[in-house]
XYZ file of C-alpha atoms in Angstrom:
388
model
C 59.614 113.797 123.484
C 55.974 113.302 121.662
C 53.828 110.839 123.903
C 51.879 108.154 121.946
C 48.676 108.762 123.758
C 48.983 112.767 123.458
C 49.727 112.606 119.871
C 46.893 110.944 119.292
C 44.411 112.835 116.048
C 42.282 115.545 117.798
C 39.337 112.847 116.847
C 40.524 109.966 118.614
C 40.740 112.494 122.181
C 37.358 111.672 124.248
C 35.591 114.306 125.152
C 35.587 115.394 128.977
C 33.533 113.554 131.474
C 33.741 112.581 135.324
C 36.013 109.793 134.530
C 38.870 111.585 133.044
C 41.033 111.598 136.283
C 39.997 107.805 136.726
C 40.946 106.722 133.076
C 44.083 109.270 133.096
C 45.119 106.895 136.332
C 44.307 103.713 134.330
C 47.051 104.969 131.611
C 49.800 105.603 134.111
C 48.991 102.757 136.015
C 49.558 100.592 132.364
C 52.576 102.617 131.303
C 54.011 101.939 134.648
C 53.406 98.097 134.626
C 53.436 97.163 130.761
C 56.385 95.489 131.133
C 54.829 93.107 134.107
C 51.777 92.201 132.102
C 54.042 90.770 129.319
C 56.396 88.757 131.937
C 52.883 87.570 133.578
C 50.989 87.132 130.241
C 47.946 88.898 132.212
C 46.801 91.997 132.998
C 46.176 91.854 137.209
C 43.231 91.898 138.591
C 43.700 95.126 140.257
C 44.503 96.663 137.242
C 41.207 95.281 135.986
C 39.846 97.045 139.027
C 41.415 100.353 138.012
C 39.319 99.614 134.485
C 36.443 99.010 136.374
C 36.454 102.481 138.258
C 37.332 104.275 135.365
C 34.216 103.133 133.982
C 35.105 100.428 131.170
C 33.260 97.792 132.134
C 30.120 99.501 133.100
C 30.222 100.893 129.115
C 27.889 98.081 127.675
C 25.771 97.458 131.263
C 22.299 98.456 130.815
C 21.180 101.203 131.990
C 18.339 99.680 133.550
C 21.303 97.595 135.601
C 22.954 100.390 136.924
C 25.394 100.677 133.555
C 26.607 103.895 131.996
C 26.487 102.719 128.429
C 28.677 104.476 126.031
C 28.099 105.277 122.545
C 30.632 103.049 120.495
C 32.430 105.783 119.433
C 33.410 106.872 122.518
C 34.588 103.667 123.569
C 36.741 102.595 120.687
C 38.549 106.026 121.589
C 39.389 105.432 124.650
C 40.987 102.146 123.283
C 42.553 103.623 121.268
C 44.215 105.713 123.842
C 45.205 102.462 126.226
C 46.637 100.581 123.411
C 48.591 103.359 122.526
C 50.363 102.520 125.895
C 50.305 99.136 125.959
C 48.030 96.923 123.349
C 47.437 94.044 125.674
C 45.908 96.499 128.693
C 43.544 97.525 125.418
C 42.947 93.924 124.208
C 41.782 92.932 127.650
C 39.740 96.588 128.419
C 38.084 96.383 125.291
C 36.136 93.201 126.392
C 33.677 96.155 128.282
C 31.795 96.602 125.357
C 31.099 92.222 125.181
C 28.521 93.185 127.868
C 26.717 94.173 125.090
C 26.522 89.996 123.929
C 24.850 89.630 127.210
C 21.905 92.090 126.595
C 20.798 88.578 124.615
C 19.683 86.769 128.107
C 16.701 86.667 129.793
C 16.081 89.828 131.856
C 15.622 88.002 135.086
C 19.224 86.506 134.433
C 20.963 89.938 133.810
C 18.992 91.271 136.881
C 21.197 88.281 138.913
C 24.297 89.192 136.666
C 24.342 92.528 137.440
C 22.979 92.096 141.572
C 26.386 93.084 143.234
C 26.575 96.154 140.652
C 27.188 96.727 137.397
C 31.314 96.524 136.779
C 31.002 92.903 135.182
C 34.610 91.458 133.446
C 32.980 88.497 131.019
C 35.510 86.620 129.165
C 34.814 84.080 126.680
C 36.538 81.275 124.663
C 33.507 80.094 122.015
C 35.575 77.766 119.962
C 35.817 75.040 118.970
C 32.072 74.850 119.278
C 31.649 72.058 122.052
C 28.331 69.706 122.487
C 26.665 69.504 125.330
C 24.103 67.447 126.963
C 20.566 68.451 127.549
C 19.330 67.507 131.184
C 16.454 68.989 132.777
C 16.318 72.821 132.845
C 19.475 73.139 131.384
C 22.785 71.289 129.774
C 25.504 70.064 130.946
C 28.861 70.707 129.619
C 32.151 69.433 128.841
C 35.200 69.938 127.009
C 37.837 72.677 126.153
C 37.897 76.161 124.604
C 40.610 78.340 123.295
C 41.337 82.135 123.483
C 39.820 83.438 125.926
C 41.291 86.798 126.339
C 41.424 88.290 129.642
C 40.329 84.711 131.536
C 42.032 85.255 134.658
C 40.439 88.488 135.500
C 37.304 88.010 134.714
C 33.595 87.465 137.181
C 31.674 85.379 134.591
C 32.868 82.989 131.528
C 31.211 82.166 128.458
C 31.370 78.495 126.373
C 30.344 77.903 122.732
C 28.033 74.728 122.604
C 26.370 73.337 119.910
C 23.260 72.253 121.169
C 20.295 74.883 120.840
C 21.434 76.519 117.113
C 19.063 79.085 115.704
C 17.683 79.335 112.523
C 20.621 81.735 111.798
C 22.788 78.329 112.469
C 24.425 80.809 115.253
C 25.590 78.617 118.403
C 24.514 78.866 122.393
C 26.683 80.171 124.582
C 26.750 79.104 128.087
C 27.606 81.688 131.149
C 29.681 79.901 134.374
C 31.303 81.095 137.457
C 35.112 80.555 137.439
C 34.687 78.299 139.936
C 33.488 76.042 137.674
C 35.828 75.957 135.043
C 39.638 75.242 135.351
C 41.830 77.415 133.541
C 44.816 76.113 131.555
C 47.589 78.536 131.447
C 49.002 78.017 127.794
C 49.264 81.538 126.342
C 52.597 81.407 124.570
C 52.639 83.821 121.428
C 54.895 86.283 119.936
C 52.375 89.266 120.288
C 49.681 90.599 122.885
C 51.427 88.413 125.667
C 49.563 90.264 128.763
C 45.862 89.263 127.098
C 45.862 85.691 128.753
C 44.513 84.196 126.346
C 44.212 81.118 127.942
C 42.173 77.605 126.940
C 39.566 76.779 129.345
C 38.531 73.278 130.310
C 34.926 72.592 131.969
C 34.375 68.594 133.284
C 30.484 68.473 133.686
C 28.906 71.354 134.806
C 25.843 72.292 134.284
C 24.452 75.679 133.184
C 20.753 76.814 133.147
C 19.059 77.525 130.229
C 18.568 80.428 131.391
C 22.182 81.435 131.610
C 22.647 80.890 127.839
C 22.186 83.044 125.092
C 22.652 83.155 121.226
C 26.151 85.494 120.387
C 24.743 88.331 118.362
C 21.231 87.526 119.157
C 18.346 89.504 119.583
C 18.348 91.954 122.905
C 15.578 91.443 125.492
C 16.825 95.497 126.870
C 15.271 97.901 124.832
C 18.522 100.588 124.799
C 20.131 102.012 121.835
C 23.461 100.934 122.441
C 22.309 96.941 121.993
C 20.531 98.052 118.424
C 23.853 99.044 117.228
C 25.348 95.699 115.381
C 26.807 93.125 118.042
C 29.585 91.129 116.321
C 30.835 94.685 113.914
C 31.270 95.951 117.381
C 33.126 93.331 118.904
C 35.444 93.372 116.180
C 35.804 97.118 115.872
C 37.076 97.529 119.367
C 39.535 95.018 118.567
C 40.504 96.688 115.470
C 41.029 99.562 117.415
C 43.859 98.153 119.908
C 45.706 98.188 116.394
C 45.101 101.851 115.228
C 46.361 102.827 118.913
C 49.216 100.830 118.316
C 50.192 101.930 115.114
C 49.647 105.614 116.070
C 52.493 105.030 119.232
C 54.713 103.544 116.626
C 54.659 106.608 114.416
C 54.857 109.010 117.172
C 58.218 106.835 118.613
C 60.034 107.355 115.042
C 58.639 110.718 114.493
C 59.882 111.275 117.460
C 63.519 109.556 117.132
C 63.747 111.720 113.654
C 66.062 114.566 114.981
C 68.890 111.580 116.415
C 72.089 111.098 114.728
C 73.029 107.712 112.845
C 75.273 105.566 113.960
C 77.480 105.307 111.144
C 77.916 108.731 111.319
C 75.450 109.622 107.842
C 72.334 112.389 108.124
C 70.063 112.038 110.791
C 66.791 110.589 109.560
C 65.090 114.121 109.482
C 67.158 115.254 106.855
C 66.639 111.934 104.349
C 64.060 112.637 101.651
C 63.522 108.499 101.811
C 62.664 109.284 106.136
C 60.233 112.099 105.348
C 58.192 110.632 102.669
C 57.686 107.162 104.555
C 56.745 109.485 107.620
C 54.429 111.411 105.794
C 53.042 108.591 103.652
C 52.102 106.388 106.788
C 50.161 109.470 108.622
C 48.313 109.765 105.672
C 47.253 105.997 105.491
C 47.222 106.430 109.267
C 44.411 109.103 109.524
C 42.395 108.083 106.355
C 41.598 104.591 107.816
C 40.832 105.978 111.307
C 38.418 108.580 109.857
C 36.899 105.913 107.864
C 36.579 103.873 111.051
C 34.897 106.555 112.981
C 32.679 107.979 110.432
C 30.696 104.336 109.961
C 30.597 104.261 113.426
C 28.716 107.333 114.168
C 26.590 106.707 111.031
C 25.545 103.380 112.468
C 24.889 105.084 115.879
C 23.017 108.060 114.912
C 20.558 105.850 113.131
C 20.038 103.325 116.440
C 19.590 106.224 118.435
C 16.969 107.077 116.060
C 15.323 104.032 116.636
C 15.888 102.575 113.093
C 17.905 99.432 112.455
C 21.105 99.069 110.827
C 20.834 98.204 107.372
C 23.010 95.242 106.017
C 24.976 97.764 103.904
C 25.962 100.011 107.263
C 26.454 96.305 109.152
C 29.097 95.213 106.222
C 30.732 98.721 106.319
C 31.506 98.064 109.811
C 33.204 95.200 109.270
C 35.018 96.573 106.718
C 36.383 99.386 108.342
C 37.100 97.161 111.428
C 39.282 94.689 109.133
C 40.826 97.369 107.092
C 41.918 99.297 110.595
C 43.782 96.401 111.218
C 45.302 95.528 108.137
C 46.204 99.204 107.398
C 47.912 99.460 111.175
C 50.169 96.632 110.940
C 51.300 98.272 107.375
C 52.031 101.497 109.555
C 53.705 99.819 112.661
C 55.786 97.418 110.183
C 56.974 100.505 108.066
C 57.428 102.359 110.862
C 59.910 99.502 112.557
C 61.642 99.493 109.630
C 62.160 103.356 109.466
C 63.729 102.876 113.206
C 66.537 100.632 111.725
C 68.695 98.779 114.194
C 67.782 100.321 117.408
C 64.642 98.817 116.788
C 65.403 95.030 117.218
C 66.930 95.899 120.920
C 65.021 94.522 123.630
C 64.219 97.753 125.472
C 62.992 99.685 121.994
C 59.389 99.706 121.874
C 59.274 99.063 118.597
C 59.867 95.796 118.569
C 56.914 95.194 121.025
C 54.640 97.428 118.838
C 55.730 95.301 115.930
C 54.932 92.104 117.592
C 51.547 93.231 118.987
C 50.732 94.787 116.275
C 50.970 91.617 114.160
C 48.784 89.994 115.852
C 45.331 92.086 115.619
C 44.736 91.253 111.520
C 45.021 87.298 112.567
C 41.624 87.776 114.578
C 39.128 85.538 112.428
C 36.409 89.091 112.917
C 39.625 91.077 110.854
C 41.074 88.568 108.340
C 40.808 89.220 104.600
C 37.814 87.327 104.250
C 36.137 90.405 105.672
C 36.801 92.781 102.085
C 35.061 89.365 100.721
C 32.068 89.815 102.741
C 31.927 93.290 102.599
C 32.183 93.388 98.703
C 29.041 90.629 98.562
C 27.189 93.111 100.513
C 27.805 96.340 98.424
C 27.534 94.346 95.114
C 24.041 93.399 96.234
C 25.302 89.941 96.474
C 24.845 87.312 99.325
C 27.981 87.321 101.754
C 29.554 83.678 103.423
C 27.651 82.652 106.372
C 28.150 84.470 109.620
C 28.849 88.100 108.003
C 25.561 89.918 108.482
């Protein structure tokens, strides 16, 4: 049987480096415990450890901090390849490159961040935007926060407040030890059940000003990966939990092509309705990923140049991040379909990829409001708030 994360396309593959044994254990350990992280509605902490020594959340550290930042590429493919096992271990790895968010604080600050080394798991739940009181040196906050993917696993948490706006209108966010906040364990959803995505609830703490920072603001580290757009990024490597998933779904009926039908009739190899659908969704399948990929690198080779992006490569990005999505929850829902009746069973992975699937386009980076945006931009118009 064809293996979701071998049958990946020959671009999505990584290319060698002293973490392949590391991240080849982090995708047996998640094919061996999928099944517990949906039960739990987390991924475990030393699972998260197993990300960490493979090297995913040292991929948006500084390299001045003891990071080993990768380009973006690179680390959407590697997501790829996790959420092709399980989408939730991908959700909650991709959150390696929201280091990246961080490059935003004072340098002093990420020298304290990053003291005890440079494998940092920051989780965040910025909405709804909370106020908070200014006191001296700092604020002190109050008040409760939704989705915050990957909570329970995580060394630092992040806040939206609404004190402190810049002239983009873009809000603070505030960095606390998870000592100070109290998680409430509500993650009850159809889809992604292992992210723990839980609220979080803070009673009067007070943060620094130093440990805040604008989301998307300018860097104070002087490395190419934080020239490369902030926000595309964090919703391209959530875009790309979906394209792993939808390339595991095709694989599975692909796969399941050659079995006989239970009433007896062809198998599905032989059905000129089977083939075309097959053929039609690795088509869509491998347009939209090579879309994805080839803004990315153009984006990167021009930050590694040392020249900015320009609005039209920023609203590409988002484009192809919210057209992944959209375009790999057509393939995973045509693809359940195609798998007929075994598919609704409990123990068929289809049903999960179906479910997880679902949920990726429902992101507010990777609704339809994106092609909106993304259309202003190329039209030479002026996109909603937020976009650029």
């Amino acid at each position: 049987m064809t293996h979701a994360r071998d049958a990946l396309p020959s671009s999505a593959a990584p290319a060698a480096s002293p973490g392949d044994a590391a991240f080849a254990r982090v995708l047996e350990l998640v094919a061996r415990r999928r099944a517990e992280f949906e039960e739990k509605r987390h991924v475990p902490r030393d699972v998260i450890a197993a990300f960490k020594e493979a090297g995913l959340y040292r991929a948006a550290t500084p390299r001045r901090f003891g990071g080993e930042p990768l380009p973006p590429g690179r680390f959407l493919r590697l997501i790829e390849r996790i959420s092709a096992v399980d989408a939730s271990a991908g959700w909650v790895a991709s959150f390696g490159s929201s280091l990246g968010y961080l490059a935003a604080l004072p340098p002093d600050t990420q020298a304290e961040l990053y003291a005890d080394g440079p494998d940092v798991v920051f989780a965040a739940g910025l909405f709804p935007l909370q106020p908070a009181e200014p006191v001296t040196g700092g604020y002190r906050i109050a008040g409760r926060w939704k989705f915050a993917s990957g909570c329970l696993g995580a060394d630092v948490l992040g806040v939206g407040i609404t004190v402190g706006q810049d002239r983009a209108g873009r809000p603070l966010t505030a960095l606390l030890r998870p000592e100070q906040v109290e998680i409430a364990e509500n993650w009850q959803v159809i889809g992604m059940r292992g992210t723990g995505s839980h609220d979080l609830v803070v009673d009067g703490a007070v943060v620094p000003e130093e440990w805040t920072f604008v989301r998307g603001g300018p860097p104070t580290v002087d490395e190419p990966l934080y020239r490369y757009p902030t926000v595309p990024y964090a919703a391209q490597v959530l875009a790309a939990v979906g394209l792993g998933v939808a390339r595991a779904a095709l694989d599975q009926v692909i796969s399941e092509g050659g079995r006989a039908s239970y009433t007896g009739g062809p198998v599905a190899a032989d059905r000129p309705s089977y083939r075309i659908s097959v053929g039609r969704s690795e088509a869509q399948l491998r347009s939209v990923h090579a879309f994805f990929h080839d803004i990315t690198e153009e984006v990167w080779q021009a930050v590694e140049r040392g020249d900015p992006a320009t609005d039209r490569q920023t609203g590409l990005l988002r484009l192809a991040a919210a057209h992944a999505a959209k375009t790999s929850f057509e393939v995973v829902r045509d693809a359940y379909q195609l798998a007929g009746i075994r598919a609704i069973a409990d123990d068929s992975p289809m049903q999960r990829y179906l479910r997880d699937a679902s949920v990726v386009p429902q992101h507010a980076f990777l609704q339809e409001t994106m092609y909106d945006g993304a259309g202003a931009v190329l039209l030479d118009a002026r996109p909603f708030p937020g976009f650029l």
